[in-house]
Tab-separated table of C-alpha atoms in Angstrom:
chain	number	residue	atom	x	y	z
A	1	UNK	CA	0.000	0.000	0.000
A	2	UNK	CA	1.646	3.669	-0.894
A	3	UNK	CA	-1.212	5.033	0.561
A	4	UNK	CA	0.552	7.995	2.547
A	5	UNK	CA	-1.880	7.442	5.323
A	6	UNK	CA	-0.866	3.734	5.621
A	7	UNK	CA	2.887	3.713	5.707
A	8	UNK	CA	4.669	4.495	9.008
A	9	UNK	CA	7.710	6.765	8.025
A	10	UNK	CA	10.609	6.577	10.579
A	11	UNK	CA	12.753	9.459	10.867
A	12	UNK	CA	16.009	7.903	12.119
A	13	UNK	CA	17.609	11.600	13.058
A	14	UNK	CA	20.770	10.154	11.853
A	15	UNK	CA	22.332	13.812	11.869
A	16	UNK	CA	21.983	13.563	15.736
A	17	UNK	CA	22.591	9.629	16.247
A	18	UNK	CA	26.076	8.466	15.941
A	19	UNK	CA	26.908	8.173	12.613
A	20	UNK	CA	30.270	6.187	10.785
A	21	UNK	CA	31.392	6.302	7.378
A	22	UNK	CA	31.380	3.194	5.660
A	23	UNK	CA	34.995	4.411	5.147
A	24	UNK	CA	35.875	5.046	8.765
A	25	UNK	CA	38.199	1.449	8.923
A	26	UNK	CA	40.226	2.481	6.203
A	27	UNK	CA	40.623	6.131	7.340
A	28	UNK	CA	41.446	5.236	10.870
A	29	UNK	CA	44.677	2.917	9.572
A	30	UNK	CA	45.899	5.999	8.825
A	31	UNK	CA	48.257	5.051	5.495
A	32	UNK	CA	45.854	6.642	2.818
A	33	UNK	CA	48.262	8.288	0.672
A	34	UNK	CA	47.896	12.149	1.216
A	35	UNK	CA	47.329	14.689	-1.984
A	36	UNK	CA	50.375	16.200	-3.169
A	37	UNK	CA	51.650	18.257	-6.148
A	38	UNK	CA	52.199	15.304	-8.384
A	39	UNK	CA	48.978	13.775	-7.773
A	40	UNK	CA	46.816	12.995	-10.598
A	41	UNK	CA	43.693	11.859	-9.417
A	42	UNK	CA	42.160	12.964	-6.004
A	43	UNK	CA	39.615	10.823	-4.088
A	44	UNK	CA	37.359	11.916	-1.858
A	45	UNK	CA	34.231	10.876	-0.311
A	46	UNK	CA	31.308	12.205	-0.110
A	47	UNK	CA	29.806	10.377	3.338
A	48	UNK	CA	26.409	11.053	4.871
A	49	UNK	CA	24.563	11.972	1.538
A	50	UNK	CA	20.686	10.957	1.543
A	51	UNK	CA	20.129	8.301	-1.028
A	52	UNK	CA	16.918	7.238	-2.160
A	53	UNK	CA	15.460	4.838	-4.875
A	54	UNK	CA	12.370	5.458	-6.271
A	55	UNK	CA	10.269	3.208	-7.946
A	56	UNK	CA	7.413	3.658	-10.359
A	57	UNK	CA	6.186	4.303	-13.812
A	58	UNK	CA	7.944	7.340	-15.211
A	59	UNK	CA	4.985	9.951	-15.732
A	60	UNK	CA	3.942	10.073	-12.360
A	61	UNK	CA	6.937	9.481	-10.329
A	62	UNK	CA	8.415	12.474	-13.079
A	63	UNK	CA	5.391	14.536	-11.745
A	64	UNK	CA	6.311	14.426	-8.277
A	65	UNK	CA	9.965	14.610	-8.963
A	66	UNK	CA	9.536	17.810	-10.949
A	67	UNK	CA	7.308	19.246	-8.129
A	68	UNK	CA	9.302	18.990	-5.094
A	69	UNK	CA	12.859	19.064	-6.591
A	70	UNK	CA	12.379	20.735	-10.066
A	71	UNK	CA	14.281	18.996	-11.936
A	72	UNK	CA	13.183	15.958	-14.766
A	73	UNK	CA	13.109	12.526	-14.025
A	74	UNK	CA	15.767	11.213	-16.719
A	75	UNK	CA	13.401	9.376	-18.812
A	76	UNK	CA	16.035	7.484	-21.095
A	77	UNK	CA	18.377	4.972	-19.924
A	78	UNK	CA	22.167	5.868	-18.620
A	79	UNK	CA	20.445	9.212	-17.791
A	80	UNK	CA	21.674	11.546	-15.038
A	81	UNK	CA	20.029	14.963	-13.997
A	82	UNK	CA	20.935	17.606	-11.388
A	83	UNK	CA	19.974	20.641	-10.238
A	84	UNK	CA	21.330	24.135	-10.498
A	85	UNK	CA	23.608	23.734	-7.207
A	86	UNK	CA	24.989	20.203	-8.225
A	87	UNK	CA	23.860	19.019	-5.352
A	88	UNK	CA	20.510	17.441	-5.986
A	89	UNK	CA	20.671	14.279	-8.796
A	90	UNK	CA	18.701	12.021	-9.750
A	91	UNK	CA	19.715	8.654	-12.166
A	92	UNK	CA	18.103	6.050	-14.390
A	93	UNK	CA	19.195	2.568	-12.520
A	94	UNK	CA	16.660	1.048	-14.411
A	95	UNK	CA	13.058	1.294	-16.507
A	96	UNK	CA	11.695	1.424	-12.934
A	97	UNK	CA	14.003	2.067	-11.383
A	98	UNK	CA	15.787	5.788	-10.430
A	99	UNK	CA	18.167	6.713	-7.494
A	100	UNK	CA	17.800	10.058	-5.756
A	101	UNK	CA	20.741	11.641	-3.955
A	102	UNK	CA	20.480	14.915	-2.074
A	103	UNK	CA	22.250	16.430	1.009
A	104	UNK	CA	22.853	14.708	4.000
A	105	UNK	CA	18.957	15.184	6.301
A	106	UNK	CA	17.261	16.077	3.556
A	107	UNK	CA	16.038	12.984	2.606
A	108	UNK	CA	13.414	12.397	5.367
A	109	UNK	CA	11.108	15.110	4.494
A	110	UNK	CA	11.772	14.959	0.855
A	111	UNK	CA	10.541	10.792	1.214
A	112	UNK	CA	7.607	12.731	3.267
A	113	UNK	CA	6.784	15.287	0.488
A	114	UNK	CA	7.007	12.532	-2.545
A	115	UNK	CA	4.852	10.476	-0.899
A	116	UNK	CA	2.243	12.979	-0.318
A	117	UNK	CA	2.485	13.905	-3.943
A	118	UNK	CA	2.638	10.387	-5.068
A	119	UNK	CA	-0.893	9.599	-2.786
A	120	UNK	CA	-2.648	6.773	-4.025
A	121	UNK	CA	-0.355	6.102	-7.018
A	122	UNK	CA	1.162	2.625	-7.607
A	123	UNK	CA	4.945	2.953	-6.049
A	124	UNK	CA	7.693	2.619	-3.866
A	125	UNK	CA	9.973	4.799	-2.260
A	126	UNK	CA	13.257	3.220	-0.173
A	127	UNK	CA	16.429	5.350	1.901
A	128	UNK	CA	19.152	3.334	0.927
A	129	UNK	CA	21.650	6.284	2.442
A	130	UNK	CA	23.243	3.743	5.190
A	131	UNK	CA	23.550	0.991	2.025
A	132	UNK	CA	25.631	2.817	-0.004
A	133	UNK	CA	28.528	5.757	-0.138
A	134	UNK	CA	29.709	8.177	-2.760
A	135	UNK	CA	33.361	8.092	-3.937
A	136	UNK	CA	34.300	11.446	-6.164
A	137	UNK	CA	37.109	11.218	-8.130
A	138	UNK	CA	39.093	14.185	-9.752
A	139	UNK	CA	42.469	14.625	-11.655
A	140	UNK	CA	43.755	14.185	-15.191
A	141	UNK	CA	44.055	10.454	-14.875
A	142	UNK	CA	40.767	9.652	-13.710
A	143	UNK	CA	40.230	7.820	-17.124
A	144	UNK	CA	42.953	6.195	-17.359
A	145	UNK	CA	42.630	4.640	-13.387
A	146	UNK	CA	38.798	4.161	-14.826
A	147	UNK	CA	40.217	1.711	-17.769
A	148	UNK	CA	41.825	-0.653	-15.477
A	149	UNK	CA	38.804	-0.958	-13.110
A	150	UNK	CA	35.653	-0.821	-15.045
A	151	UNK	CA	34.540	-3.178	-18.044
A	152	UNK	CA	32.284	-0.138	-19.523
A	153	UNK	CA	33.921	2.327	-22.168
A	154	UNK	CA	34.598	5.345	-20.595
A	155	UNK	CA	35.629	7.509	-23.360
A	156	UNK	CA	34.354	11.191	-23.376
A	157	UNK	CA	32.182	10.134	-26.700
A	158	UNK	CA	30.537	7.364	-25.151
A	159	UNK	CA	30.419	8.135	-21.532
A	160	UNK	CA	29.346	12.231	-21.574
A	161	UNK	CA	28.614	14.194	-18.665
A	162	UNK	CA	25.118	13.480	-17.449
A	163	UNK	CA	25.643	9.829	-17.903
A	164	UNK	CA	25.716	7.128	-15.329
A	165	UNK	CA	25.899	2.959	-15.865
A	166	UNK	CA	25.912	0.546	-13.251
A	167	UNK	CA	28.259	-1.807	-14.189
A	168	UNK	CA	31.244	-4.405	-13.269
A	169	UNK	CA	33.947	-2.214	-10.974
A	170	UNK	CA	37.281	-4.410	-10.577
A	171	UNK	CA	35.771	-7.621	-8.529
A	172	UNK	CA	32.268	-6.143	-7.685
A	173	UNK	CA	29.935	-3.801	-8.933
A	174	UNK	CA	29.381	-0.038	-8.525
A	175	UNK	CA	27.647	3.215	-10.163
A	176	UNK	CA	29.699	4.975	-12.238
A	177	UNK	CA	28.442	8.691	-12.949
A	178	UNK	CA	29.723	11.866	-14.282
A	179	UNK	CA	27.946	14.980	-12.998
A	180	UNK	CA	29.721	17.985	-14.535
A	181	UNK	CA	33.379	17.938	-16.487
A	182	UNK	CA	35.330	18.192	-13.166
A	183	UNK	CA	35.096	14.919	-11.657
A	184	UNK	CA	33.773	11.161	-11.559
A	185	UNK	CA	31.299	9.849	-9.123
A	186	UNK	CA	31.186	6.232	-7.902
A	187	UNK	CA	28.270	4.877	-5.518
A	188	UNK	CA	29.524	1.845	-4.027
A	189	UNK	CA	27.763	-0.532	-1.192
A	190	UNK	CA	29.025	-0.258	1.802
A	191	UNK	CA	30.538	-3.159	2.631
A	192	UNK	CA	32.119	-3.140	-0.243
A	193	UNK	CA	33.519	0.510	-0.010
A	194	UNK	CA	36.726	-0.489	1.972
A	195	UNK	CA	37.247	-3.128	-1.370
A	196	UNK	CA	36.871	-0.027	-3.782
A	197	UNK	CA	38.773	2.068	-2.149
A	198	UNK	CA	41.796	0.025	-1.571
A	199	UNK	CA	41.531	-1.122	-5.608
A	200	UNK	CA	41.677	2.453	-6.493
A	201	UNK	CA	44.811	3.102	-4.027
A	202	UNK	CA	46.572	0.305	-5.614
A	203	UNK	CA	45.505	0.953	-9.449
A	204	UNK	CA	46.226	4.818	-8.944
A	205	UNK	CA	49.216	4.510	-7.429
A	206	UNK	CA	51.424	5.033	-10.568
A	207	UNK	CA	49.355	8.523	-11.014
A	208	UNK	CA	50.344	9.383	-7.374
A	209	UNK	CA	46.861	9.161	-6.415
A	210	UNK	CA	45.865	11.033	-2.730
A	211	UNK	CA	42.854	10.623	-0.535
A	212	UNK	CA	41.319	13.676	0.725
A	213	UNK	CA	40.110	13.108	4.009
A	214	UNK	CA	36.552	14.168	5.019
A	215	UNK	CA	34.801	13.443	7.977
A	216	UNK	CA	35.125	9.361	9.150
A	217	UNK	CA	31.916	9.899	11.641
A	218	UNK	CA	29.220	12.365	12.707
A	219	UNK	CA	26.870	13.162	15.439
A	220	UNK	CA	27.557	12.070	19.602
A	221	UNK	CA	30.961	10.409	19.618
A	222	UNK	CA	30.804	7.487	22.536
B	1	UNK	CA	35.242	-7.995	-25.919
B	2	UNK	CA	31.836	-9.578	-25.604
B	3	UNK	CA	29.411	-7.529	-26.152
B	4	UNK	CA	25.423	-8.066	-25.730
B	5	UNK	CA	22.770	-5.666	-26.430
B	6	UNK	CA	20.637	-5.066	-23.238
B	7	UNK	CA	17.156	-4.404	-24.595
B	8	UNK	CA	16.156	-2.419	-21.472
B	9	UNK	CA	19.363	-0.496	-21.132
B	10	UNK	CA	19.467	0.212	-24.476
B	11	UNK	CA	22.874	-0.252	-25.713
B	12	UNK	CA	25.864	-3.095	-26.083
B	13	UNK	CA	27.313	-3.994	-22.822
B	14	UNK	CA	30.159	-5.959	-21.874
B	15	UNK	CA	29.227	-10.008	-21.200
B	16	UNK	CA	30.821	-9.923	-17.352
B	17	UNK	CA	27.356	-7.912	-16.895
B	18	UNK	CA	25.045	-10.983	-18.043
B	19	UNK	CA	24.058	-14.255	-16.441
B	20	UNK	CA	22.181	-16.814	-18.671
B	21	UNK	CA	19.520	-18.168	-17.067
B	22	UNK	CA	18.462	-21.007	-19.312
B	23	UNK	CA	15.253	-21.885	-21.806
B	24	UNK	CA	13.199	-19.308	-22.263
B	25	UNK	CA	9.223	-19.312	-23.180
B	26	UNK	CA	8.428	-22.485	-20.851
B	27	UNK	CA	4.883	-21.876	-20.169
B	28	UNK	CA	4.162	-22.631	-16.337
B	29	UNK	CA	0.380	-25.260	-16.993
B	30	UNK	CA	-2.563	-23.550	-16.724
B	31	UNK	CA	-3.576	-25.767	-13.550
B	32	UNK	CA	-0.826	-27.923	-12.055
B	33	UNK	CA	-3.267	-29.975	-10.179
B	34	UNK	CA	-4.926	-31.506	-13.413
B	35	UNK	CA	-0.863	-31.935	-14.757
B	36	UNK	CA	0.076	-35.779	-15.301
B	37	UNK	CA	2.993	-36.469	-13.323
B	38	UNK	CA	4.799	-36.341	-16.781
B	39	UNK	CA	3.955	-33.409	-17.954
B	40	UNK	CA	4.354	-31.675	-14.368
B	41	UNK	CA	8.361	-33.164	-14.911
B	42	UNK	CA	8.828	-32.302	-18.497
B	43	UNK	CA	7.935	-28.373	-17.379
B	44	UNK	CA	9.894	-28.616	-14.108
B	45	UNK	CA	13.012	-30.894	-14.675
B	46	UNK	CA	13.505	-30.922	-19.037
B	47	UNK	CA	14.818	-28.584	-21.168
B	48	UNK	CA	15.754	-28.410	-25.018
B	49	UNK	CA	18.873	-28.934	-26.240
B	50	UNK	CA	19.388	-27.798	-29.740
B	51	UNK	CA	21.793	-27.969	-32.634
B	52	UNK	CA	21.457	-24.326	-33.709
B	53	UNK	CA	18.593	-21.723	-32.454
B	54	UNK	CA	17.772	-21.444	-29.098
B	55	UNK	CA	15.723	-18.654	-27.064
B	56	UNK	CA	17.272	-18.115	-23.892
B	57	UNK	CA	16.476	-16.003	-20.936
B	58	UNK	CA	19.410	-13.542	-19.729
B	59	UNK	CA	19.428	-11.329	-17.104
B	60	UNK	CA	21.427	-8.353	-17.178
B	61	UNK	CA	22.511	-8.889	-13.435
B	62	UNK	CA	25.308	-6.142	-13.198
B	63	UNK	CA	23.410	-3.390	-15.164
B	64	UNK	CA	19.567	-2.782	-14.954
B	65	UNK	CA	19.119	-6.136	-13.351
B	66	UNK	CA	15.962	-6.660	-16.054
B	67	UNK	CA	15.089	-10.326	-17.061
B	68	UNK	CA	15.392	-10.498	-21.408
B	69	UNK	CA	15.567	-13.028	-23.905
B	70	UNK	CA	18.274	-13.584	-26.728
B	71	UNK	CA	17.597	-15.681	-29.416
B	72	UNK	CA	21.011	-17.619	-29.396
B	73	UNK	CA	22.693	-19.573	-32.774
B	74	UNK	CA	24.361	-22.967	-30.341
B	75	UNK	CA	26.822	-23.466	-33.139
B	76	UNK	CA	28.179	-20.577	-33.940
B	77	UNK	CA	27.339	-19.124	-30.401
B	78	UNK	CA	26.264	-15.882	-32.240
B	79	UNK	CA	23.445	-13.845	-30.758
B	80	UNK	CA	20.889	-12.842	-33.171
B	81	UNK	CA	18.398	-10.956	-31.149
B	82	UNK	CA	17.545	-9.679	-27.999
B	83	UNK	CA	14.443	-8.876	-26.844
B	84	UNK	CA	12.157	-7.784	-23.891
B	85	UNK	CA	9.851	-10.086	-21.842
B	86	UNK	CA	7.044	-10.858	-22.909
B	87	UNK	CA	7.838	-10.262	-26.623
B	88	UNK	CA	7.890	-13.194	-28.996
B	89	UNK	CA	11.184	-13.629	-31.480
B	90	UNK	CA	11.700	-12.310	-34.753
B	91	UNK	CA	14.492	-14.920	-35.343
B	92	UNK	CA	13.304	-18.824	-35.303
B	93	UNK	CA	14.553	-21.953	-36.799
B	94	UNK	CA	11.261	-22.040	-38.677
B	95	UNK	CA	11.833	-18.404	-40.106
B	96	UNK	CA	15.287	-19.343	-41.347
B	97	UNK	CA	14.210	-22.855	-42.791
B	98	UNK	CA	11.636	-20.666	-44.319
B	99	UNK	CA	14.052	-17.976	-46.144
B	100	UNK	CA	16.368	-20.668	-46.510
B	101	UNK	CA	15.114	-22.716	-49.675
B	102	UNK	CA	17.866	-25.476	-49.867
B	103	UNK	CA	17.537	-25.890	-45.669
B	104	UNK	CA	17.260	-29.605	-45.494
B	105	UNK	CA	16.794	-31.999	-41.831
B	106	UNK	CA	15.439	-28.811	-40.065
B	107	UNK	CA	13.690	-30.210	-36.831
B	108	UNK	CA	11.079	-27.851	-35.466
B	109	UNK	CA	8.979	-29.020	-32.853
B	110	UNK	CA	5.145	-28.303	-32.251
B	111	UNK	CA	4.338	-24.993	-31.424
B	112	UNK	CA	7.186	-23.791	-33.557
B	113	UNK	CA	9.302	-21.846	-30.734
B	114	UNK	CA	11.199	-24.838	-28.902
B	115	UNK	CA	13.203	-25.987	-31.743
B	116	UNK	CA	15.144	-28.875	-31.882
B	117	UNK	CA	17.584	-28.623	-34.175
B	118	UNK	CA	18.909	-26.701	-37.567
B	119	UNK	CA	20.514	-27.354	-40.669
B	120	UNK	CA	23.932	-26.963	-41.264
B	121	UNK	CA	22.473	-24.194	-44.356
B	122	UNK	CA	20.085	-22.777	-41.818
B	123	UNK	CA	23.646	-22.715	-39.336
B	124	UNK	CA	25.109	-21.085	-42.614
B	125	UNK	CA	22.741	-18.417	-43.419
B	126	UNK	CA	22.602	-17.114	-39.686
B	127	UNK	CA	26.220	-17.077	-39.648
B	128	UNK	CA	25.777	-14.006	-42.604
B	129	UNK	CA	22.894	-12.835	-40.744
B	130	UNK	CA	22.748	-9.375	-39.203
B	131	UNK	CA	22.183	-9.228	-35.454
């Protein structure tokens, strides 16, 4: 039932609760490679983002989509569309399939508004934002670390900006996006994340690759 | 490189994607409580096995995760289609025995999908066929 009136939303406050990068383990070893001059690719993550997948046929979940976010539900497949900040996006995963990723707490009441504007339709609406992190990757060699870890073709003619592919990522899987010219985006699971990160250490280390360090946890420490 | 054309994705991807799944089009009976014990086996347990075409259900597990068929050559291991539940093929052994004039020992079974076997001709002309 996706009648709004039927489903019990949770707000798990994670901005106050204790929260811990799915990246923390690695970060706390403390032997990530630092950024330096020479470095050509950068890696950073982006921890704590709101993640959603939505579910649905296209015209109505577009509808809502378009009304609380303003920006189009990419209809055709490999699509990727943000809004004017960059920090809004949503993706094509598949025909029913689209993942939403916003700022960190804003994913409760955005859930809260879709459903309400989604009522009675026929759909489904899940926060994945504990399943999954985002890796963003920046640097002149982000192809070329790209060729040796992903099966897909990454070449600017086949894999523009506004594109995103789920696809094979060295031994597992992962989402592979580019937002804007600048950088590479890669949504990995979480317990997987540690795996992806230390491939990328090890396949960038011949372009001096560095880790910029964001924040490993969030909220009440113990 | 190996790649297959994800009807749902819309474009060639590379195989490491895919998983075959086996036959496809097996009908689940109607009512499986009025099924002979036979015929509840031959849909459970038996599957074709043919010398040239074969419809097969993929899924595109690494990718949009969408169920598909591909209409499959078992000699030449050359795909000839791909196509979306629920839509029947373009490409069957009949159809090729049909354009093929000189196509001699076709097998076709009943109901014309689940085909048992192809010429070496029929094998010929798909091998010159466009996917």
């Amino acid at each position: 039932m996706s009648n709004p009136s039927s489903v019990n939303l949770f707000d798990s406050r994670a901005d106050l609760a204790k929260a811990e990068s799915p990246l923390a383990f690695s970060k706390s070893r403390g032997d990530l490679p630092a950024v330096s001059r020479d470095s050509r690719v950068v890696v950073r993550e982006r921890p704590f983002l709101g993640h959603l997948i939505l579910r649905g046929g296209a015209i109505v979940l577009d509808e809502a989509v378009r009304e609380e976010l303003g920006i189009n539900l990419p209809g055709r497949p490999q699509g990727l569309t943000l809004d004017a900040s960059g920090e809004r996006s949503i993706q094509w995963l598949s025909p029913d399939e689209w993942l939403l990723v916003v700022p960190g707490g804003e994913e409760f009441n955005l859930e809260r508004r879709l459903r309400q504007q989604l009522a009675d339709a026929s759909f489904a609406i899940v926060n994945v934002s504990g399943g999954q992190t985002l890796l963003e990757l920046e640097g002149d060699a982000v192809r070329e670390l790209l060729l040796k870890s992903v099966v897909y073709d990454v070449h600017p003619v086949h894999f523009p900006v506004g594109k995103g592919v789920t696809t094979v990522f060295a031994k597992t899987s992962a989402i592979v996006r580019r937002p804007n010219e600048r950088c590479w985006q890669l949504v990995v699971r979480r317990s997987f994340a540690d795996y992806c990160l230390r491939w990328l250490l090890d396949a960038g280390e011949e372009y001096a690759i560095g880790v910029e360090l964001g924040d490993e946890s969030r909220g009440a420490m113990p | 490189m190996f790649l297959i054309y994800c009807p749902y994705c819309e474009e060639l991807r590379e195989e490491p994607e895919f998983h075959a799944k086996g036959q496809a089009h097996i009908a689940r009976p109607q009512d499986p409580e009025a099924c002979s014990d036979e015929e509840w086996g031959d849909y459970l347990f038996f599957r074709d096995n043919p010398r040239g075409i074969h419809h097969e259900l993929w899924v595109h597990a690494i990718g949009c995760r969408k169920f598909f068929n591909i209409t499959r050559n078992t000699v030449s291991y050359e795909i000839l289609e791909t196509y979306k539940m629920g839509e029947q093929p373009t490409i069957t052994a009949e159809s090729l025995s049909r354009d093929d004039k000189t196509a001699d020992g076709v097998q076709v079974a009943d109901g014309g999908q689940q085909t048992v076997g192809a010429s070496d001709s029929a094998v010929n002309f798909v091998r010159g066929a466009k996917v």
